[in-house]
XYZ file of C-alpha atoms in Angstrom:
129
model
C -20.449 -11.590 -10.043
C -19.003 -8.734 -8.030
C -15.776 -7.084 -9.037
C -12.947 -6.731 -6.564
C -12.249 -3.041 -6.021
C -9.319 -1.866 -3.924
C -9.517 1.788 -2.936
C -6.592 4.055 -2.127
C -7.587 3.967 1.516
C -7.413 0.183 1.628
C -4.096 0.237 -0.209
C -2.650 2.754 2.258
C -3.861 0.700 5.213
C -2.178 -2.384 3.737
C 1.087 -0.504 3.143
C 0.966 0.895 6.682
C 0.489 -2.577 8.124
C 3.349 -3.983 6.052
C 5.660 -1.187 7.200
C 4.631 -1.692 10.825
C 5.383 -5.422 10.600
C 8.717 -4.690 8.928
C 9.688 -2.209 11.655
C 8.635 -4.614 14.418
C 10.664 -7.392 12.812
C 13.689 -5.106 12.562
C 13.421 -4.140 16.227
C 13.095 -7.769 17.326
C 16.084 -8.753 15.220
C 18.184 -5.942 16.690
C 17.162 -6.923 20.230
C 17.889 -10.555 19.537
C 21.345 -9.740 18.203
C 22.133 -7.621 21.253
C 21.100 -10.381 23.672
C 22.995 -13.122 21.857
C 26.062 -10.950 21.493
C 26.165 -10.149 25.201
C 25.485 -13.736 26.371
C 27.960 -15.483 24.136
C 30.658 -12.909 24.635
C 31.071 -12.204 20.968
C 33.800 -9.793 20.232
C 33.246 -7.562 17.279
C 36.231 -6.235 15.476
C 35.798 -2.798 14.087
C 33.689 -1.273 16.849
C 33.463 1.988 14.925
C 32.031 0.218 11.908
C 29.467 -1.519 14.068
C 28.478 1.751 15.733
C 28.131 3.432 12.347
C 25.979 0.577 11.047
C 23.834 0.804 14.165
C 23.455 4.557 13.683
C 22.440 4.001 10.066
C 19.864 1.433 11.156
C 18.398 3.840 13.706
C 18.283 6.597 11.086
C 16.483 4.246 8.714
C 14.104 3.263 11.502
C 13.332 6.928 12.199
C 12.741 7.468 8.491
C 10.366 4.492 8.353
C 8.448 5.742 11.392
C 8.094 9.106 9.648
C 6.722 7.378 6.575
C 4.294 5.376 8.713
C 3.056 8.608 10.321
C 2.589 10.192 6.883
C 0.698 7.150 5.641
C -1.537 7.160 8.707
C -2.286 10.844 8.111
C -3.136 10.074 4.489
C -5.427 7.231 5.556
C -7.220 9.512 7.998
C -7.571 12.162 5.283
C -9.058 9.600 2.911
C -11.429 8.372 5.596
C -12.708 11.903 6.137
C -13.154 12.565 2.404
C -16.301 11.042 1.041
C -15.897 9.956 -2.539
C -18.497 11.449 -4.898
C -18.575 8.182 -6.830
C -19.645 6.266 -3.732
C -22.407 8.827 -3.040
C -23.803 8.369 -6.526
C -23.519 4.585 -6.352
C -25.472 4.672 -3.125
C -28.029 7.036 -4.703
C -28.494 4.667 -7.662
C -28.996 1.736 -5.299
C -31.561 3.697 -3.305
C -33.392 4.732 -6.503
C -33.572 1.105 -7.615
C -35.057 0.280 -4.206
C -37.830 2.791 -4.968
C -36.867 5.521 -2.536
C -37.864 9.131 -3.189
C -35.610 11.871 -4.547
C -35.705 13.949 -1.355
C -34.700 10.961 0.768
C -31.870 10.132 -1.637
C -30.663 13.747 -1.728
C -30.466 14.024 2.052
C -28.969 10.565 2.615
C -26.287 10.896 -0.077
C -25.569 14.622 0.317
C -26.251 15.369 -3.334
C -28.422 18.131 -4.839
C -32.124 17.348 -5.093
C -32.098 17.903 -8.861
C -29.439 15.234 -9.300
C -31.354 12.898 -7.015
C -34.488 13.425 -9.136
C -32.511 12.691 -12.309
C -31.011 9.525 -10.820
C -34.444 8.442 -9.607
C -35.984 9.034 -13.032
C -33.190 7.294 -14.940
C -32.865 4.255 -12.761
C -36.566 3.673 -12.227
C -36.988 3.933 -16.002
C -34.058 1.555 -16.578
C -35.510 -0.988 -14.211
C -38.867 -0.911 -16.078
C -37.198 -1.138 -19.521
C -35.153 -4.238 -18.754
């Protein structure tokens, strides 16, 4: 049975999507309130308080957009970084498939000596079991 593994990249993508949905919902709610307020002729007492609350909401929105941009940058950084663990996992899989050390070294961007070791260990393990 395979284990469920969530990487940082996947977690950041999920957080980014949640923030984007939250921001979109906030914008729609603000638009909806503006339209209903204008159509029904609502009169708000304390216009200064309302303006201040609106300013605070816009500041919060700007802050959230900044966080979304930071998270997107982090996701892109993680996408560009190749995890050494995934390279070795791929190398082990290739060794179990019977591929040669030079092919594994070039495909996984690991030193040839390490590829030879992985090939030796995992071919031996497959014969022992």
